[in-house]
Coordinates of C-alpha atoms in Angstrom, one line a residue:
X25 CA 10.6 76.9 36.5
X26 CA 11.2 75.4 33.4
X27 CA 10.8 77.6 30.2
X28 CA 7.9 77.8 27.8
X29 CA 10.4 76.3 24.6
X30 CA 12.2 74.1 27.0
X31 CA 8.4 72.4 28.0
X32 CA 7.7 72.4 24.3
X33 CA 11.1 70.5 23.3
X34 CA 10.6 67.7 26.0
X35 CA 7.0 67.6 24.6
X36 CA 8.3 66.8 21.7
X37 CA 10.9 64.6 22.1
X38 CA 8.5 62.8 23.9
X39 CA 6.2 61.9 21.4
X40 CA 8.5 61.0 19.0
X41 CA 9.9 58.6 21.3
X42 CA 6.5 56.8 21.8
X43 CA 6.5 57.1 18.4
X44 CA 9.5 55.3 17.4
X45 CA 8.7 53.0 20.1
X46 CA 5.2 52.2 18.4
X47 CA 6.8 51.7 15.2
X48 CA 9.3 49.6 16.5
X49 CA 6.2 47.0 17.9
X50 CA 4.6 47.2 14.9
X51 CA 7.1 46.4 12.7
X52 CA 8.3 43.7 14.9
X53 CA 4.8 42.2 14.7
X54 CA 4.2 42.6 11.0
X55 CA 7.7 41.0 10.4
X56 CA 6.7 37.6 12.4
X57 CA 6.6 33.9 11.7
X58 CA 3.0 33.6 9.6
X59 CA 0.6 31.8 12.6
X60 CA -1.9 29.9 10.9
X61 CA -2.9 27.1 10.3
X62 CA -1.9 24.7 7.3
X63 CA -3.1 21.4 5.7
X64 CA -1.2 17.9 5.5
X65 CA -2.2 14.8 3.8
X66 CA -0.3 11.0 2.7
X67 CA 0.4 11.4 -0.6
X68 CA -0.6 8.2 -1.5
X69 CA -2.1 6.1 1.7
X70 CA -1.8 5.3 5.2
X71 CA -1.6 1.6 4.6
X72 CA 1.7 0.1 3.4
X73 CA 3.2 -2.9 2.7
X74 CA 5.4 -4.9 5.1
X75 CA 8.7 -4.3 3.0
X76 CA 10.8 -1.0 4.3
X77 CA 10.4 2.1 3.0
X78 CA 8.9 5.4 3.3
X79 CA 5.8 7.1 2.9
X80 CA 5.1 11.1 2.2
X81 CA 3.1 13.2 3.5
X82 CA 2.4 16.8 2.2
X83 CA 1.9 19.9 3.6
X84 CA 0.9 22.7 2.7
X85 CA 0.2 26.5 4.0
X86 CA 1.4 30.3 4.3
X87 CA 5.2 30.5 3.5
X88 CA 7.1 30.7 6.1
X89 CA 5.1 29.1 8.5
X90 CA 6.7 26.8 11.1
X91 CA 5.8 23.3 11.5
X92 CA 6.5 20.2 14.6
X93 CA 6.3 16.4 13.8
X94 CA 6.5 13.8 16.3
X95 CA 6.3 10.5 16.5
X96 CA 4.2 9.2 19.1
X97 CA 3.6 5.7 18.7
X98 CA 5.5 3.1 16.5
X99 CA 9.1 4.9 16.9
X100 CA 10.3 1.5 17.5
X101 CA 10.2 0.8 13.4
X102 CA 9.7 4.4 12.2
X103 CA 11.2 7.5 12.0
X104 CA 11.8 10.9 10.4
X105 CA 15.8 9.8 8.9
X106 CA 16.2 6.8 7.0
X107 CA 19.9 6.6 8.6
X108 CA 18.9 6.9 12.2
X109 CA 16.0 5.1 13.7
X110 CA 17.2 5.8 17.2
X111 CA 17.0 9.0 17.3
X112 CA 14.8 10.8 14.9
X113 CA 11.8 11.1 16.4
X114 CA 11.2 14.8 16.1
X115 CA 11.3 17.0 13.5
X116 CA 10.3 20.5 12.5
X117 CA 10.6 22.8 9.6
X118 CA 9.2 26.1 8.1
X119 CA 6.6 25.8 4.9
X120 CA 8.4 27.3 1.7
X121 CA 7.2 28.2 -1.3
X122 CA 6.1 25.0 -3.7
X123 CA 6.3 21.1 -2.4
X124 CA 6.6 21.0 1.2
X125 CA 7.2 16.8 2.1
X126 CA 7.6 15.1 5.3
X127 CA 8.8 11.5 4.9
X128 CA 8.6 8.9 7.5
X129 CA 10.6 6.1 6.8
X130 CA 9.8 2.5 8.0
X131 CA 11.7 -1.0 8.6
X132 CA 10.1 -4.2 7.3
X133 CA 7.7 -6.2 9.1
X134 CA 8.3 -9.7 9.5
X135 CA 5.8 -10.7 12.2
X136 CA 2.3 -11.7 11.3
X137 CA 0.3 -9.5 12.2
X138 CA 0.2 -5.8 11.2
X139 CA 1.1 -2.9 13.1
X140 CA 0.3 0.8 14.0
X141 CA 2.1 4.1 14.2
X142 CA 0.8 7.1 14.7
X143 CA 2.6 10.9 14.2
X144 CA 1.4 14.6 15.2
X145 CA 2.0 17.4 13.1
X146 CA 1.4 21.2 14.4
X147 CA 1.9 24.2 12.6
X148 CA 2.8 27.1 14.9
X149 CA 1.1 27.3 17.3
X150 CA -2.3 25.6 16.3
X151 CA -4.4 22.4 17.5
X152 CA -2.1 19.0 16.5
X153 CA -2.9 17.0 13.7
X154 CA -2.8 13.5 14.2
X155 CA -2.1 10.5 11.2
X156 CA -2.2 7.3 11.5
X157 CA 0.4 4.9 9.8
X158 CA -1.1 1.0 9.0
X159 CA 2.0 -1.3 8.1
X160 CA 0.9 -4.9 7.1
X161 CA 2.1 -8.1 8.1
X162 CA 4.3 -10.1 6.0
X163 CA 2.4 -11.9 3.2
X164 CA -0.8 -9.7 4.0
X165 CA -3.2 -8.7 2.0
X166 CA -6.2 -6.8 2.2
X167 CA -8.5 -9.4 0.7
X168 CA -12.3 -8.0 0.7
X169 CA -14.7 -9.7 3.3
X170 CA -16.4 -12.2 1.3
X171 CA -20.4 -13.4 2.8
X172 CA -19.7 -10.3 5.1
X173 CA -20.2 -7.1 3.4
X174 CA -23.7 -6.7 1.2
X175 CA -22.3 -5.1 -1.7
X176 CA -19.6 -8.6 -2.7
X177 CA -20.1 -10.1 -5.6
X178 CA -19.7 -14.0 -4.8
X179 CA -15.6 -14.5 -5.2
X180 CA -14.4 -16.4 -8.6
X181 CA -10.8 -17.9 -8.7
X182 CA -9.1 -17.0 -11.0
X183 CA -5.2 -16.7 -11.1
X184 CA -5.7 -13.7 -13.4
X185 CA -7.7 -11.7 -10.7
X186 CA -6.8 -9.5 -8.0
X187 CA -8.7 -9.1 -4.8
X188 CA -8.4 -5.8 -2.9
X189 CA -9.8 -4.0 -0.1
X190 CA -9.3 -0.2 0.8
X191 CA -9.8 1.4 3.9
X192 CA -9.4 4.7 5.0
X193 CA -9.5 6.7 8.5
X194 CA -13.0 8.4 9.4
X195 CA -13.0 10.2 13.2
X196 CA -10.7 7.8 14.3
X197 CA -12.7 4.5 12.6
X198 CA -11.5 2.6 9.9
X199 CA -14.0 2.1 7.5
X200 CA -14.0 0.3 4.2
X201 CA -13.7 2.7 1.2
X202 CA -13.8 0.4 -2.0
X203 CA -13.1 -3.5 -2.9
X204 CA -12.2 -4.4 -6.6
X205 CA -11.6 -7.7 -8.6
X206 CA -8.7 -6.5 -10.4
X207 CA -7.7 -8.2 -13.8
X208 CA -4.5 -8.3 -14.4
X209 CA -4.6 -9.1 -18.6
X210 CA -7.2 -6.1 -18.8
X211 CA -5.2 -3.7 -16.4
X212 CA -8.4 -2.9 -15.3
X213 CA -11.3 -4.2 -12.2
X214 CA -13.9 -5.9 -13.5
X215 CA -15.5 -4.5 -10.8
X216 CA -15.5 -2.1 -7.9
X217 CA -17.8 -2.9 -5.0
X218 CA -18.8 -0.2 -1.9
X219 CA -21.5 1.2 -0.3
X220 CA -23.2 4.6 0.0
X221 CA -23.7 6.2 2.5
X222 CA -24.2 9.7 4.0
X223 CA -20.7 9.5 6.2
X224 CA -18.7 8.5 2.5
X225 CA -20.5 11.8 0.8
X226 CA -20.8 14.4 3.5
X227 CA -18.2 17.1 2.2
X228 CA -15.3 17.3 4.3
X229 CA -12.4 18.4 1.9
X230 CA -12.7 21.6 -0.5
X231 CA -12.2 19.6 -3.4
X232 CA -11.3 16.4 -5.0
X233 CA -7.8 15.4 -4.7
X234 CA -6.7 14.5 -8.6
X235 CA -4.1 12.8 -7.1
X236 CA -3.2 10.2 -9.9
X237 CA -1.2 7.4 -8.7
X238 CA -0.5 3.2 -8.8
X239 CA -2.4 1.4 -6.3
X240 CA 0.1 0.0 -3.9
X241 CA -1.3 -3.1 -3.7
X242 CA -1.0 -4.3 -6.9
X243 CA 2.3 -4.8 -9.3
X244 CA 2.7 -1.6 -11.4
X245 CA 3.6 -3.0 -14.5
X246 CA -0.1 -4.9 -14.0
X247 CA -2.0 -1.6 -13.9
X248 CA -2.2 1.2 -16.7
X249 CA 0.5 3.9 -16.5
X250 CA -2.0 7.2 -16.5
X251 CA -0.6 9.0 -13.0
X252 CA 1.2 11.9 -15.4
X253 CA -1.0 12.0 -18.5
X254 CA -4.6 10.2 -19.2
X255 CA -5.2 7.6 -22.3
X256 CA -4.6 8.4 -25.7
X257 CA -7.3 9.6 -27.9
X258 CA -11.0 10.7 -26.5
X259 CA -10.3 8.8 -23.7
X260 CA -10.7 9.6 -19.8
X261 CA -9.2 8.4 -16.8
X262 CA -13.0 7.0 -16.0
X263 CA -13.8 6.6 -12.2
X264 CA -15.7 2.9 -11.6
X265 CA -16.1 4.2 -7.7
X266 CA -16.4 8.2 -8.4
X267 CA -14.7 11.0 -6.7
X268 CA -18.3 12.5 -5.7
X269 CA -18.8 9.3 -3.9
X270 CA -15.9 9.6 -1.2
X271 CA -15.7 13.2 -0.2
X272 CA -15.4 12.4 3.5
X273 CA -12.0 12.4 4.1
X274 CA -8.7 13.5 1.7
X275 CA -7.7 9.7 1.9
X276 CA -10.8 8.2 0.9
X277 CA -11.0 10.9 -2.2
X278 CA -7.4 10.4 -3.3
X279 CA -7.3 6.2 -3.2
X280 CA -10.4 7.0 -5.9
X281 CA -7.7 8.2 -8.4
X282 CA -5.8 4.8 -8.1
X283 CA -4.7 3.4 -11.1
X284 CA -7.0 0.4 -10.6
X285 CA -10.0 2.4 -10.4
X286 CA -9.8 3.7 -13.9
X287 CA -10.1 2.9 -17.1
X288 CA -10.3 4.5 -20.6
X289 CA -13.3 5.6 -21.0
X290 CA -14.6 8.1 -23.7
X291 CA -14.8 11.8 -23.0
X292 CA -18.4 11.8 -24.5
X293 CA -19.9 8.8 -22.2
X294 CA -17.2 10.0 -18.9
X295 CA -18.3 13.7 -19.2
X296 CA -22.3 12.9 -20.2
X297 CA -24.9 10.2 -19.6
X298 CA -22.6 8.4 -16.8
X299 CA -21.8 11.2 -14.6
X300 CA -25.7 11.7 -14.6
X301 CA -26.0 8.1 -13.7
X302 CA -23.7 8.6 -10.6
X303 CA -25.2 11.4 -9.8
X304 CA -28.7 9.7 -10.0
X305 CA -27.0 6.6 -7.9
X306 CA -26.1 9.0 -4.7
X307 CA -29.6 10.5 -4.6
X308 CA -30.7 7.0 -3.9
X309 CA -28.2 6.8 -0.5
X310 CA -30.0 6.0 2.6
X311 CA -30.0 5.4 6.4
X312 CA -29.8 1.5 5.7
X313 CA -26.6 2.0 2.9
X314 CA -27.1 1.4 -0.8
X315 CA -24.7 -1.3 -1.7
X316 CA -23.1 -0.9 -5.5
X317 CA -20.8 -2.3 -7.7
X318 CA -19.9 -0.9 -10.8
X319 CA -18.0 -2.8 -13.6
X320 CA -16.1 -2.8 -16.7
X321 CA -16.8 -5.7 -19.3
X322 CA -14.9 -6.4 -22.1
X323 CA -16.7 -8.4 -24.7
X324 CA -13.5 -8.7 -26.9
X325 CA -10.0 -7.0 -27.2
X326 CA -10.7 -5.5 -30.5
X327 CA -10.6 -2.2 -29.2
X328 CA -7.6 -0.6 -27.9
X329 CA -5.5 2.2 -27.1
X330 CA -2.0 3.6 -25.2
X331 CA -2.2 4.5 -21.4
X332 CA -0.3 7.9 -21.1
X333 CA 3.3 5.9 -21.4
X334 CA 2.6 4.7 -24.5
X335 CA 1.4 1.0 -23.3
X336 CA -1.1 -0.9 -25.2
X337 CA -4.6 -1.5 -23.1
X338 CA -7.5 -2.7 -24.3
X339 CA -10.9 -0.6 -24.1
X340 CA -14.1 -1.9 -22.1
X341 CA -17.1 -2.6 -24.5
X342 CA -19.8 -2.1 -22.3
X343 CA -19.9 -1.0 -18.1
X344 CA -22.4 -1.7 -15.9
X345 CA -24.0 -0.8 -11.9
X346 CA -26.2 -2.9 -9.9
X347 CA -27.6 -1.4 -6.8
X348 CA -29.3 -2.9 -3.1
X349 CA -30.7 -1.0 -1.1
X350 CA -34.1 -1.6 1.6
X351 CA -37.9 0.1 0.4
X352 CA -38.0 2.0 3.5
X353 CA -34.8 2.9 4.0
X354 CA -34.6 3.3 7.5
X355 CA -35.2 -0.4 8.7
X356 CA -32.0 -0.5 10.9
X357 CA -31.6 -3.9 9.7
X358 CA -28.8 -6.0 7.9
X359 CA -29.7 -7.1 4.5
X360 CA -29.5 -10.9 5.0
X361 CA -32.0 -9.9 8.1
X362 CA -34.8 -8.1 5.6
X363 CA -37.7 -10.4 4.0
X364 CA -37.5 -10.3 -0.1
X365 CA -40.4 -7.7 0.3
X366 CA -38.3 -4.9 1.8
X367 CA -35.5 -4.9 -0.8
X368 CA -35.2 -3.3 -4.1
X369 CA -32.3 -4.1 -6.6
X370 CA -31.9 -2.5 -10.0
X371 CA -29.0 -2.8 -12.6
X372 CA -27.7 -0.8 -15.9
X373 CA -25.5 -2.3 -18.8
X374 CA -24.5 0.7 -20.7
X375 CA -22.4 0.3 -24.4
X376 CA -19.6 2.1 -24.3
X377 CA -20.4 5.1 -26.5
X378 CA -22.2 8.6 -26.9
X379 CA -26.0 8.9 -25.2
X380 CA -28.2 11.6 -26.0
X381 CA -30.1 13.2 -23.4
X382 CA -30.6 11.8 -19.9
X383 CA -30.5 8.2 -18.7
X384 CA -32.3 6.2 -21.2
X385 CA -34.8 3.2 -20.0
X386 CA -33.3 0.6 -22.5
X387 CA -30.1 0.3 -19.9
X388 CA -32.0 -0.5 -17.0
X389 CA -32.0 -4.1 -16.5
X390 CA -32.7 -6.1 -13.9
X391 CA -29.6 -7.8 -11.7
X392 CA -30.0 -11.2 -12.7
X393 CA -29.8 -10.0 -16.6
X394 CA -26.6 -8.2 -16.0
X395 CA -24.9 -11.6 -13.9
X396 CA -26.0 -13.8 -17.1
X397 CA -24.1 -11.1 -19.1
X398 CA -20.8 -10.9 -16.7
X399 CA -20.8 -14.5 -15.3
X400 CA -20.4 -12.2 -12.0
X401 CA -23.1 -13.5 -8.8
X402 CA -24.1 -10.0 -7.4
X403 CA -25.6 -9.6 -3.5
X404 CA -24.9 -13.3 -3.1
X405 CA -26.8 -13.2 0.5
X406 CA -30.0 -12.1 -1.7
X407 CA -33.3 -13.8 -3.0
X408 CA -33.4 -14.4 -6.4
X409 CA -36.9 -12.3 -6.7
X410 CA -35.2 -9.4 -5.5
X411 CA -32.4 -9.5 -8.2
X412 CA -35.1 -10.0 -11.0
X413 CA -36.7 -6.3 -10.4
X414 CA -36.5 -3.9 -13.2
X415 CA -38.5 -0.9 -12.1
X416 CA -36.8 2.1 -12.8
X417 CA -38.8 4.5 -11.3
X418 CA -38.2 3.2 -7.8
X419 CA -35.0 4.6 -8.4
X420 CA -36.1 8.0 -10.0
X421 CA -35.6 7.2 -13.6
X422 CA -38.3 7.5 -16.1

């Protein structure tokens, strides 16, 4: 028979094992790799030009997390090493603290067509992510779909001007975010064409990027230097297609803050009467797509200022918006299909300076005022009765 403070002792020594052996689990479990999940973006697009090079993509998430990239299609011309494109087709990591980058570098492309890549990233051991990379043929370029796409003003040469399309990835769709007739002497579109619609401004990212950066598309030294720092004086890095308009995907958002997009625009109109306008222009998205362009016009190159590296621009004198859109609404049909009587078209031509209050009647106009003004031919595919209309409270405004 074993004795009563023998019993007692194993009793104890007992629980202190289980006890040592608990403490041992949990502290192995607290002291584990972090599990969840993280976010990863491009840093600038997933289109790029046919030279070589390499393109960034950023992640982000609890330290110490790990992370798996592979490359599942294009490993032929990409890879993670820019000094072995044999075998770097893999590659993991663990998230530290501050900038976390994964660069996938790329050989030129001297065919004529463009091609496709594609990557997965997974962190731990969550769902994959999957990106898309779009490298374009040589000599390229992503020229807008002129007599295709409502909201294109008719095209005017001009060796000055710039013609660009953006497109971005929406479930696995690429859909047009933005065109813009870029002018090169202004550093500055003199308009930015794209339509609303409820799949561009259904919020899918938690906020809007603020990534400044050069549009890829077009020289740098043509565009205004404001990635690190905005214009000099009371001037904005002003939106012509705004961040509220493309909240869909973190792509769409970020190729908003392209340098082409902006210009200097003051703090009192920016932060005032013309974010109430776009505001005002979104509530007027429907099944059908409202097509708008919004422009910069520069009356004269009296006015100037610095971009943020100290470069001379000069300042628009007046902007403007048309917009198309059906009555109903909900037709279903293409707008060179709809009679003159189920379309509605307005336009504003706003000065560039202070307004008081909300949006004032006198800068409604209709569109075919605000093409004698420009020179620009707006909704091309569109009767000329529709483009005399100048009924602002169609569109909400009194």
């Amino acid at each position: 028979m074993i004795s009563t403070s023998k019993y007692y002792a194993a009793a104890i020594k007992s629980a202190l094992l289980a006890v040592l052996i608990l403490c041992t689990y949990s502290c192995s479990n607290n002291d584990s790799e972090p599990t969840g999940d993280g976010e990863a973006h491009w840093k600038i697009s997933s289109t790029v030009k046919s030279v070589s090079g390499s393109s960034a993509i950023i992640l982000s998430g609890e330290p110490g997390t790990r992370w798996y990239a592979e490359l599942t299609e294009g490993a032929e011309w990409c890879s993670f090493s820019s000094k072995d494109f044999a075998n770097a087709k893999t590659k993991n990591g663990q998230l530290a603290d501050g900038l976390n980058v994964l660069y996938v570098y790329y050989k030129a492309n001297t065919g004529k067509v463009q091609r496709h890549a594609q990557l997965t990233l997974r962190y731990a051991e969550n769902p994959e992510k999957t990106f898309d990379l779009i490298q374009l043929a040589e000599s390229e370029e992503l020229l807008p779909a002129f007599n295709t796409w409502a909201e294109l003003p008719a095209k005017v040469d001009n060796s000055n001007y710039q013609y660009v399309t953006h497109y971005g990835l929406l479930n696995n769709k690429t859909l047009r975010n933005y065109s813009i007739c870029f002018d090169k002497t202004k550093k500055a579109a003199l308009w930015v064409a794209y339509p609303i619609h409820d799949v561009y401004t259904t919020k899918n990212i938690p906020d809007r990027t603020n990534r400044w950066a050069f549009d890829p598309t077009i020289p740098i030294s043509a565009q205004a230097n404001c990635v690190e720092y905005s214009y000099k004086g009371s001037y904005d890095r002003g939106h012509q297609v705004a961040s509220a308009d493309r909240v869909c995907t973190d792509e769409m958002n970020a190729q908003t803050f392209y340098m082409s997009n902006m210009t200097p625009q003051a703090s009192s109109l920016n932060g005032a009467m013309w974010g109430t306008l776009e505001s005002r222009v979104r509530t007027n998205s429907c099944s059908d797509t409202l097509y708008v362009v919004t422009g910069a016009y520069f009356e004269n190159d009296n006015t100037t200022t610095f971009d943020g590296a100290g470069n001379l621009v000069p300042i628009p004198t007046h902007y403007f918006k048309v917009l198309l859109r059906t009555i109903n609404g909900k037709t279903g049909k293409k707008i060179e299909d709809c009679a003159p009587e189920e379309l509605k078209s307005i336009g504003f031509w706003v000065e560039h300076k202070a307004y008081s209050g909300g949006i004032p009647t006198e800068i409604c106009k209709s569109v075919k005022e605000i093409e004698t003004k420009t020179g620009f031919t707006f909704f091309p595919k569109v009767a000329a009765s529709v483009k005399e209309q100048n009924a602002p409270r169609d569109w909400g405004i009194n």
